[in-house]
Coordinates of C-alpha atoms in Angstrom, one line a residue:
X1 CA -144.1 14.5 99.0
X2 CA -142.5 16.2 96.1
X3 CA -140.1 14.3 94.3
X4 CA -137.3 17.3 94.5
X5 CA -136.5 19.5 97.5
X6 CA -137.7 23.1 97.2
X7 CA -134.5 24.7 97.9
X8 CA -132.6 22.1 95.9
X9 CA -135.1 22.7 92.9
X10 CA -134.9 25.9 92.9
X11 CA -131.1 26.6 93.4
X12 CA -129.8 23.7 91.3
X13 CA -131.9 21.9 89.2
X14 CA -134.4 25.1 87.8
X15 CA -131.3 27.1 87.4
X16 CA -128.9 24.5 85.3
X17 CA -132.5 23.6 83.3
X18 CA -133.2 27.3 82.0
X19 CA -129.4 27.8 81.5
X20 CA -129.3 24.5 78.8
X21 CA -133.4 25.0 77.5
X22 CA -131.6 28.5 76.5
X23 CA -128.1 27.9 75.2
X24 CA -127.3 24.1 74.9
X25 CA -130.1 22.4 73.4
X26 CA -128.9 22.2 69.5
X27 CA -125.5 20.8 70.9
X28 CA -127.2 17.9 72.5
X29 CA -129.5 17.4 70.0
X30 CA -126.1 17.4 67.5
X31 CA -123.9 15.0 70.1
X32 CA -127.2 12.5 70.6
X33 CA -127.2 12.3 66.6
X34 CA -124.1 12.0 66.6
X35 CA -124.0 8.5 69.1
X36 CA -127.0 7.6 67.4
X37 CA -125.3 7.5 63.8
X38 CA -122.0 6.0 65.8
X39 CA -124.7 3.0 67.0
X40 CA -126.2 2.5 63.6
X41 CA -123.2 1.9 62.4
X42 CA -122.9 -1.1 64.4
X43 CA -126.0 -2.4 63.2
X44 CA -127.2 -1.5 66.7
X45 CA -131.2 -2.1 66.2
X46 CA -133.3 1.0 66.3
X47 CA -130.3 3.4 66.6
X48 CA -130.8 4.1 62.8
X49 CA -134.7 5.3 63.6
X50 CA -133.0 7.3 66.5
X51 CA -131.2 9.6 64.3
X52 CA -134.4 10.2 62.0
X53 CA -136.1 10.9 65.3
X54 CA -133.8 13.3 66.3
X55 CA -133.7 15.0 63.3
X56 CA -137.7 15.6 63.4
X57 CA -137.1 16.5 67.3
X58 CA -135.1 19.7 66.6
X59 CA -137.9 22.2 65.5
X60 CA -139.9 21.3 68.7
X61 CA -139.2 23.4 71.7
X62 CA -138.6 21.9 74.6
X63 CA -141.1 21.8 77.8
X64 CA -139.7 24.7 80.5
X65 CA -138.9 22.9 84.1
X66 CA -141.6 20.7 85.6
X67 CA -139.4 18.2 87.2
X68 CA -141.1 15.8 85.6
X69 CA -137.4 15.4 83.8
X70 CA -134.1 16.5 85.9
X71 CA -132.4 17.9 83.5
X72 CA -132.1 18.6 79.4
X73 CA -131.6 15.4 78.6
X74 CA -134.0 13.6 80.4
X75 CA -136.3 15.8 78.7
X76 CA -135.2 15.3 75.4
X77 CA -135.3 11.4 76.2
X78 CA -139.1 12.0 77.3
X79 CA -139.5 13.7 73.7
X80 CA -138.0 10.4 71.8
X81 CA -140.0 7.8 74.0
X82 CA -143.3 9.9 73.2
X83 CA -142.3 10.2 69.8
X84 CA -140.6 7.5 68.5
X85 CA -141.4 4.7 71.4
X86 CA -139.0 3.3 74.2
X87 CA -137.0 1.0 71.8
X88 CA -135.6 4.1 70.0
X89 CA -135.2 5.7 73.2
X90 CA -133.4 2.5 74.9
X91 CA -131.6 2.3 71.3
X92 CA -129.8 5.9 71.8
X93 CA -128.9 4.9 75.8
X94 CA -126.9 2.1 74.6
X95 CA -123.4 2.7 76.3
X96 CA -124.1 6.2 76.7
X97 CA -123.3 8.4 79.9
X98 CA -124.5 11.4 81.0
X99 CA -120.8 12.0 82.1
X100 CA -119.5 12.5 78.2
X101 CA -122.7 13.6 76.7
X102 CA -122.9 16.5 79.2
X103 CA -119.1 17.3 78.2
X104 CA -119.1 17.0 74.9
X105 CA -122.1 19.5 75.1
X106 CA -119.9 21.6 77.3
X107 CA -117.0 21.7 74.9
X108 CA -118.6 22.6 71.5
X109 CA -120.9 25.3 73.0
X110 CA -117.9 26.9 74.5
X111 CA -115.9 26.4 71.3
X112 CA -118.6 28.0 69.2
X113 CA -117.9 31.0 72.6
X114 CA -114.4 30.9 72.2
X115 CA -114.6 31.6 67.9
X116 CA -116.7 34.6 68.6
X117 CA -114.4 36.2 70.9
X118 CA -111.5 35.7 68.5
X119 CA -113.8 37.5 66.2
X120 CA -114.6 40.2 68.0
X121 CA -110.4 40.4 68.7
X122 CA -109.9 40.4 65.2
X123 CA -111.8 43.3 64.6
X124 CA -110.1 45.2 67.5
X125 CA -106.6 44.1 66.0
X126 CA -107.5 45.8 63.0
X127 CA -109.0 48.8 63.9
X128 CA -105.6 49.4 65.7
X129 CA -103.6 48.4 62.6
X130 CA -105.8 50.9 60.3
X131 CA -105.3 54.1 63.5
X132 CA -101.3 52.7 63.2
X133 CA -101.3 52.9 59.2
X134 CA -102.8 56.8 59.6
X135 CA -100.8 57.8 62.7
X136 CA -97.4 56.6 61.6
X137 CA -96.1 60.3 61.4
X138 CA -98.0 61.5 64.8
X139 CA -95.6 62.7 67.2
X140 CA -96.1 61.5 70.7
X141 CA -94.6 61.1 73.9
X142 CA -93.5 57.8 75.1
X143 CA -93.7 57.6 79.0
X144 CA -91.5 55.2 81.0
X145 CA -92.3 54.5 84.8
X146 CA -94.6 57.5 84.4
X147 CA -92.5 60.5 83.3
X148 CA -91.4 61.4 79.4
X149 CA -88.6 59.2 78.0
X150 CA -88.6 59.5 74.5
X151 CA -90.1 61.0 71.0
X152 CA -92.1 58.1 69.5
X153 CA -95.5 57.9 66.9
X154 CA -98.8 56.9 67.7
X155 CA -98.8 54.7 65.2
X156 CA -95.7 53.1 66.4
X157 CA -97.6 52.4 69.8
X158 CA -100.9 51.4 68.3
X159 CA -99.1 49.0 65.7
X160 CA -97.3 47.6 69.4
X161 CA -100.9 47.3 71.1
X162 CA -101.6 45.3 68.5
X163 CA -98.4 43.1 68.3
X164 CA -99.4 42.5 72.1
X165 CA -103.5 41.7 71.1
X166 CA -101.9 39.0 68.7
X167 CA -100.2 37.2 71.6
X168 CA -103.4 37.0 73.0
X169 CA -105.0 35.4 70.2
X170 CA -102.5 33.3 70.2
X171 CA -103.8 32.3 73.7
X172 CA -107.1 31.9 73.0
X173 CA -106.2 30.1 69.9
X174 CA -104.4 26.9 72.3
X175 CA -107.4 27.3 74.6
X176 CA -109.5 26.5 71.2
X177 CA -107.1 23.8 70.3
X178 CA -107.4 22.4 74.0
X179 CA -111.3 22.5 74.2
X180 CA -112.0 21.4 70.6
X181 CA -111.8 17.9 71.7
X182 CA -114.9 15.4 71.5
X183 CA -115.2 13.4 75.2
X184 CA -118.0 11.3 73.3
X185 CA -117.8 7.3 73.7
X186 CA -115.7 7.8 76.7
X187 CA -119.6 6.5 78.6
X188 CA -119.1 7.3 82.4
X189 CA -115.2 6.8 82.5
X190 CA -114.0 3.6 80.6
X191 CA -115.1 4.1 77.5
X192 CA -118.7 2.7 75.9
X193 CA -119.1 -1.5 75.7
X194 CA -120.0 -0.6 72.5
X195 CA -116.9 -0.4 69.7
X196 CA -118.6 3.0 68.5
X197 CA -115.9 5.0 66.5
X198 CA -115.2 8.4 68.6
X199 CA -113.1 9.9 65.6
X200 CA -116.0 9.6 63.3
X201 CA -118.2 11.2 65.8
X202 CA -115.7 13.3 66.8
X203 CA -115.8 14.6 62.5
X204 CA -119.4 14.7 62.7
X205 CA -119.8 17.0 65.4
X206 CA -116.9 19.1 63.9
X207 CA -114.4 18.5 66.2
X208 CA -110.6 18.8 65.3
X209 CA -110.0 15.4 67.5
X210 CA -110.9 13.6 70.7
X211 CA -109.8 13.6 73.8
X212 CA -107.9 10.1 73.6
X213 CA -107.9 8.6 77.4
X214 CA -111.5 8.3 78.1
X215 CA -110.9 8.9 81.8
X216 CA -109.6 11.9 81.0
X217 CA -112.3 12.8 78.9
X218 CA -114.6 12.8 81.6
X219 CA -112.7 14.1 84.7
X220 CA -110.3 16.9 82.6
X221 CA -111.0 20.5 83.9
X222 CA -108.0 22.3 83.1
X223 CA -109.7 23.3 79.4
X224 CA -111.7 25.1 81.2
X225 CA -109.1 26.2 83.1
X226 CA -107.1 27.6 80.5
X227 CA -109.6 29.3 78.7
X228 CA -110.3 31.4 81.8
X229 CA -106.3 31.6 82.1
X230 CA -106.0 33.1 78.5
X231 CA -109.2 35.6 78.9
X232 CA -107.7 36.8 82.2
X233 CA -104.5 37.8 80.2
X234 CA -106.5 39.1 77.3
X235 CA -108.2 41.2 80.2
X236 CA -104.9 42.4 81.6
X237 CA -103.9 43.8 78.2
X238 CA -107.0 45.1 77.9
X239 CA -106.8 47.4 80.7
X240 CA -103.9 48.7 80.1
X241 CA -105.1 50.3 76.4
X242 CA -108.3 51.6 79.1
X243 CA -105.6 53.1 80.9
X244 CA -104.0 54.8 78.4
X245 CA -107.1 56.0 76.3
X246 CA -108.3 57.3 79.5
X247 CA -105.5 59.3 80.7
X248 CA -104.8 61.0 77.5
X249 CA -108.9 61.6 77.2
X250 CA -107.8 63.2 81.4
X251 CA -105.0 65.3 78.8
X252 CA -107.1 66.5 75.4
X253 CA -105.4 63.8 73.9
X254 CA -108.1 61.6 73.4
X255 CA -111.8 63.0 72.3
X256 CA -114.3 60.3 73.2
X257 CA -117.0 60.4 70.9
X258 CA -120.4 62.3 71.3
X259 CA -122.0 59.0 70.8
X260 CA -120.2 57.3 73.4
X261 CA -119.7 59.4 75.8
X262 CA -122.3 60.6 78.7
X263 CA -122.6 64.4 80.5
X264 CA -123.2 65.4 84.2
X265 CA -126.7 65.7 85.5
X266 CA -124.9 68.9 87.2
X267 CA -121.5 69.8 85.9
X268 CA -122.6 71.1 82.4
X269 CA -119.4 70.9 80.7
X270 CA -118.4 67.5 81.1
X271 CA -117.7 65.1 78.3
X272 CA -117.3 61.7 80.5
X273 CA -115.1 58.7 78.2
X274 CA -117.3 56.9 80.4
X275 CA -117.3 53.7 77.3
X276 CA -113.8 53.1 78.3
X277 CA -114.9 53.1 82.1
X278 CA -117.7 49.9 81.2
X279 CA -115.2 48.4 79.3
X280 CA -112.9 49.0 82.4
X281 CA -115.8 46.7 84.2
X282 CA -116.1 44.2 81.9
X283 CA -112.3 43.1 81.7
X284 CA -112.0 43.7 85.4
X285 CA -114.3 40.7 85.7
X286 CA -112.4 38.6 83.0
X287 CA -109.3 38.7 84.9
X288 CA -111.1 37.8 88.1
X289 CA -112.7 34.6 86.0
X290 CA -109.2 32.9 86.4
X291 CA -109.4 32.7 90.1
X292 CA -112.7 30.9 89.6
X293 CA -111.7 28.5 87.7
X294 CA -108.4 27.8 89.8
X295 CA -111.0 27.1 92.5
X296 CA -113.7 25.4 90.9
X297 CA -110.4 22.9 89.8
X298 CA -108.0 22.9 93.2
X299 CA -108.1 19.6 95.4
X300 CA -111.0 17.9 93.2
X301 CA -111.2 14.4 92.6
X302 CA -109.9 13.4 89.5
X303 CA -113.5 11.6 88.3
X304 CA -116.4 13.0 87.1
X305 CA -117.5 15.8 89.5
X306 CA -120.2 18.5 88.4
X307 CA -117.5 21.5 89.7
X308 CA -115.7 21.1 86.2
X309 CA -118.8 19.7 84.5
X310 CA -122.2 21.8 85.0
X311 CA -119.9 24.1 87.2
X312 CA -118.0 25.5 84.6
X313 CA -120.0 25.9 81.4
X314 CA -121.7 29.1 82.6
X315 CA -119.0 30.8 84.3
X316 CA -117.4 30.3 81.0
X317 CA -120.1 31.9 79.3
X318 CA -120.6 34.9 81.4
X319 CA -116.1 35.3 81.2
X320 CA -116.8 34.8 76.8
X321 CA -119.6 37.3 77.4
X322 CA -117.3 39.8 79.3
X323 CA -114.8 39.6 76.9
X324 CA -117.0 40.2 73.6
X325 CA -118.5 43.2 75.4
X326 CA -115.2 44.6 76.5
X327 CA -113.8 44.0 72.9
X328 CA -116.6 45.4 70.9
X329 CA -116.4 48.5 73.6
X330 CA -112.5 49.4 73.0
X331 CA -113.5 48.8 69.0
X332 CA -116.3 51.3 68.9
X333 CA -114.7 53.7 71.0
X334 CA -111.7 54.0 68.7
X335 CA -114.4 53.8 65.6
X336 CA -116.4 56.8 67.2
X337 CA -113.4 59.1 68.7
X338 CA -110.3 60.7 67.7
X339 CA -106.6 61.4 69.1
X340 CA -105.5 65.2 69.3
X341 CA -101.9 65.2 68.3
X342 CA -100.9 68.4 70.2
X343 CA -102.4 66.5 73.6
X344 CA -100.1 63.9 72.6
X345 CA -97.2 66.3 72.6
X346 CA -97.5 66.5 76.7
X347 CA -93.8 66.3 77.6
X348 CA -91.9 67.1 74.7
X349 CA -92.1 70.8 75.3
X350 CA -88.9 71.1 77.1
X351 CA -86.7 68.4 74.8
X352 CA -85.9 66.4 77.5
X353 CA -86.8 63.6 75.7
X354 CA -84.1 63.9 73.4
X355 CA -81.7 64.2 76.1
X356 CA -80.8 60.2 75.5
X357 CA -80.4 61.6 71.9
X358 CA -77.5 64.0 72.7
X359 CA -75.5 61.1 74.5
X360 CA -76.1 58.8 71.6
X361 CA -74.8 61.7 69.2
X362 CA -72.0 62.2 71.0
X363 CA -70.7 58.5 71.3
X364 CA -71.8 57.6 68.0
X365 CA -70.3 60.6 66.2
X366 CA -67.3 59.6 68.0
X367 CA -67.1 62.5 70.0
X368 CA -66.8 61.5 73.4
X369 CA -66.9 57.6 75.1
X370 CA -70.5 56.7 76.3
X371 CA -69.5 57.2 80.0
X372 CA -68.5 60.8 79.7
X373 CA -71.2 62.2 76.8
X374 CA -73.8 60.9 79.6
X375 CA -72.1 62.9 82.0
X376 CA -71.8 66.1 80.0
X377 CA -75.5 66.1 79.3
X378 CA -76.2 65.4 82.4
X379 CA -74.1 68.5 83.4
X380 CA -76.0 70.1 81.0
X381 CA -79.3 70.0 82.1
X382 CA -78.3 70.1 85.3
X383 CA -77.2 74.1 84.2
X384 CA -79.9 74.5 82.6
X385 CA -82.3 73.8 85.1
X386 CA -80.4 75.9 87.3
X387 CA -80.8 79.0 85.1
X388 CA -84.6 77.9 84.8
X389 CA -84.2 76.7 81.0
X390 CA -84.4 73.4 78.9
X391 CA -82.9 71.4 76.5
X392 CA -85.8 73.2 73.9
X393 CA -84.0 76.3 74.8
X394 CA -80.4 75.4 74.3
X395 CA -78.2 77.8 72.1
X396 CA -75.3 76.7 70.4
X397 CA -73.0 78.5 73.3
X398 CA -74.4 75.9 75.8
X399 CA -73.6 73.2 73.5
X400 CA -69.9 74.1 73.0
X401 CA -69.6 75.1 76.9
X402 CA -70.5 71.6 78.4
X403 CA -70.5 69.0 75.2
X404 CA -67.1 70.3 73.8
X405 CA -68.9 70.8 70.6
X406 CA -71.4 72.7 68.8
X407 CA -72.1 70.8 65.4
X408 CA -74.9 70.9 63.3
X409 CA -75.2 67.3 64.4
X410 CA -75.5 68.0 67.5
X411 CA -78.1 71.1 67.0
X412 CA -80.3 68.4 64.7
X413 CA -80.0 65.8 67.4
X414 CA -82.6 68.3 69.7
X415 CA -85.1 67.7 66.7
X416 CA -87.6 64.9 67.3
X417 CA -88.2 63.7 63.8
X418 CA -84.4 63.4 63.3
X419 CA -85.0 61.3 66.2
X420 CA -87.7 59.0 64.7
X421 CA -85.9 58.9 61.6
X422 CA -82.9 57.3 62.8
X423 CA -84.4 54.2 64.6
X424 CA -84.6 52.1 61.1
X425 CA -84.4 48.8 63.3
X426 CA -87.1 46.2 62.3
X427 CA -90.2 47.5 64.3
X428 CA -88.8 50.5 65.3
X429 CA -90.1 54.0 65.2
X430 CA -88.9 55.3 61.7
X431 CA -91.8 55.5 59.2
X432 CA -89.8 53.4 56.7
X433 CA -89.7 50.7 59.7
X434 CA -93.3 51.2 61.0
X435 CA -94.3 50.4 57.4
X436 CA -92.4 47.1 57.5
X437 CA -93.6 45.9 61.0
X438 CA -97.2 46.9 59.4
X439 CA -96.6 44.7 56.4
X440 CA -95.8 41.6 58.6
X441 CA -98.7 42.8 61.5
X442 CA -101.8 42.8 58.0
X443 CA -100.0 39.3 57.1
X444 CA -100.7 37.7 60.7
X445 CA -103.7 38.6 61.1
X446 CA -104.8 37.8 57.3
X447 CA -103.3 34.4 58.1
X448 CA -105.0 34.9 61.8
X449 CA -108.2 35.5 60.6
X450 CA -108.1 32.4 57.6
X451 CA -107.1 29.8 60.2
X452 CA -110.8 31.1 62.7
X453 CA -112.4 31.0 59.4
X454 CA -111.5 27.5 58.4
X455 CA -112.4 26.2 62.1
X456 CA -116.0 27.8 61.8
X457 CA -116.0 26.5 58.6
X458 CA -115.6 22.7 59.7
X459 CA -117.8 23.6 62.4
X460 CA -120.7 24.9 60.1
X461 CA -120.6 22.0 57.7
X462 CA -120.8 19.2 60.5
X463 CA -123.4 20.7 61.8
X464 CA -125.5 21.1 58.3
X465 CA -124.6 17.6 57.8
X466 CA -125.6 16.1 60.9
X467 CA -128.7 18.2 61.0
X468 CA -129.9 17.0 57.2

């Protein structure tokens, strides 16, 4: 009879087997050296001869599945004892658990996961900062619960899209923090019976610490957890950029690239944004990845159980996968396309938006209390509407007739620059101001992009070192 179960071969065992032979082999072959040089340390016998084999190890490729060997590193251990001979094999086994090894595997795969999609949101962030720089004068429309409110810039919204991205990183910087964390010489839960030093393996395999309870080492699943929780969000703000871009592409605003946009196999004319739609897929299944993980966490033993062990890595992988892919989509579509400023004028026509404008005018001028310059605007459109005009075609009659006044103050405060000009606030909508949040947006993600740097950085080096 065969030693596995068909089914339970093919489903489980096959399946976990290709996914490690593929993406996790160099971490295991780094955490084994790593144990290996935490034994000889001890004077363990044979663990020194461990790490040489391991070294010589790492340009072989491993066997696919045969289940000769359950699992990566039973096949790896069947490469050492053929190798090097069962006492250097036994020597690396000392103390050591599948349970740690197979998390601390996890962990720096998905933290080498996690560094690439800050990357790829660096790039995004400054793609918007450089549209922001160029768009700082670019009249828009702002919307509020879907009808025009007020005169604002593109820039002054892209430079905000990007003050919201940076909260993300942020995110996805703790869930960094949170999985870059070594669970090595925790053994199955109690820690190794050998005094092996988990912060020095913890250095050599680049982590920033360990995790210090070793029973929480091995039975933790909420760093998984948050990951998903902070991709999810990234997701969320992600669509609603999608959302934007594609409505004002709906508008003339927003000219999708030739290169990234597709036709109709019917409709001649059509220019589809259908880039934007993909990336629409792609984050649609990052915020679903939270659910998952909720799941694959609720009501689960607090031990070592393989639904926030094997369960996780490649759900994780497929959610950092997503995320790069919907990233690099919302970057090259703002690379390849451009934004039609008179689309972007939808709703300003009539001046409405500056009707907000009038009332402040009035109060601030001292002309009237806020109470009653809302109401005499109000009044105003109202009459306006009636004869079928707008604010845009206001004369200076209208103005005296329901305001009480006609100043040039007044007539200036129905132009939307004057507008923009006077919002001077920190991050607000004046170019002088746009050009001061901009200043402090280039800073943080300068001092964004030095801090990922220096963590792939420690990263890189541990691994040359442990690999020499």
């Amino acid at each position: 009879m065969p030693r596995w179960n068909t089914t339970y071969r093919r489903r489980v065992l096959m399946r976990h087997y290709r996914f490690a032979r593929e993406r996790l082999v160099p971490h295991f072959l780094d955490a084994l050296s790593a144990y290996a040089k935490g034994l000889a340390a001890l004077g363990i016998p044979f663990a020194a001869e461990a790490v040489q084999a391991l070294r010589l190890l790492r340009p072989l490729p491993l066997p696919g599945f045969s289940g000769l060997a359950e699992d990566v590193f039973f096949a790896i251990d069947l490469q050492l004892n053929e190798m090097a001979g069962a006492e250097v094999a036994g020597a690396l086994r000392r103390g050591l658990s599948r349970n740690d090894l197979d998390l601390t595997v996890f962990r720096a795969y998905t933290r080498d996961q996690i560094l690439s999609v800050m990357g790829d949101l660096l790039r995004l962030r400054q793609r918007l900062l450089v549209l922001a720089e160029s768009h700082r004068d670019t009249l828009m429309t702002a919307f509020t619960h879907h009808q025009p409110a007020q005169p604002s810039s593109l820039g002054h919204y892209l430079a905000a899209f990007e003050n919201l991205l940076s909260r993300d990183f942020r995110r996805l910087r703790a869930a960094l923090e949170t999985t870059d964390r070594s669970p090595l010489g925790a053994s199955s839960l109690a820690g190794s019976p050998y005094p092996v030093d988990r912060e020095a393996m913890a250095r050599w395999l680049g982590f920033g610490g360990v995790v210090e309870n070793t029973y929480d080492a091995i039975a933790a699943g909420d760093w998984a957890l948050e990951l998903a929780q902070a991709l999810a969000a990234l997701g969320t703000s992600l669509s609603r950029l999608i959302r934007d871009l594609l409505a004002w592409a709906e508008g003339g605003a927003f000219r999708v690239g030739e290169r990234v946009a597709q036709g109709s196999s019917i409709m001649p004319q059509k220019h589809n944004p259908v880039i934007l739609e993909h990336a629409r897929v792609l984050v649609a299944e990052l915020i679903g990845g939270a659910s998952l993980l909720t799941q694959l966490n609720h009501s689960t033993a607090f031990g070592d159980l393989n639904d926030h062990s094997t369960g996780v890595v490649e759900p994780l992988d497929r959610l950092c996968e997503m995320a790069e892919g919907a990233l690099e989509l919302l970057r090259v579509a703002l690379e390849e396309s451009e934004f039609r400023p008179e689309g972007l004028l939808r709703g300003m026509e009539d001046r409405s938006v500056l009707a907000s404008e009038l009332v402040d005018v009035l109060v601030a001028g001292g002309y009237w209390p806020l109470g009653e310059a809302y109401r005499r605007v109000k009044d105003l459109l109202a009459h306006l509407s009636a004869q079928g005009r707008t604010l845009a075609q206001t004369t200076p009659e209208d103005l005296q007739t329901h305001l009480g006044y006609s100043t040039p103050e007044l007539q200036a405060a129905l132009e939307p620059r004057r507008f923009l000009e006077r919002r001077q606030v920190l991050g607000g909508v004046a170019p002088q101001a746009q050009e001061r949040h901009l200043r402090l947006a280039r800073r943080r993600l300068a001092q964004d992009r030095q801090e990922t740097q220096a963590v792939r950085h420690r990263v890189r080096l541990a691994r040359q070192l442990l690999g020499a």
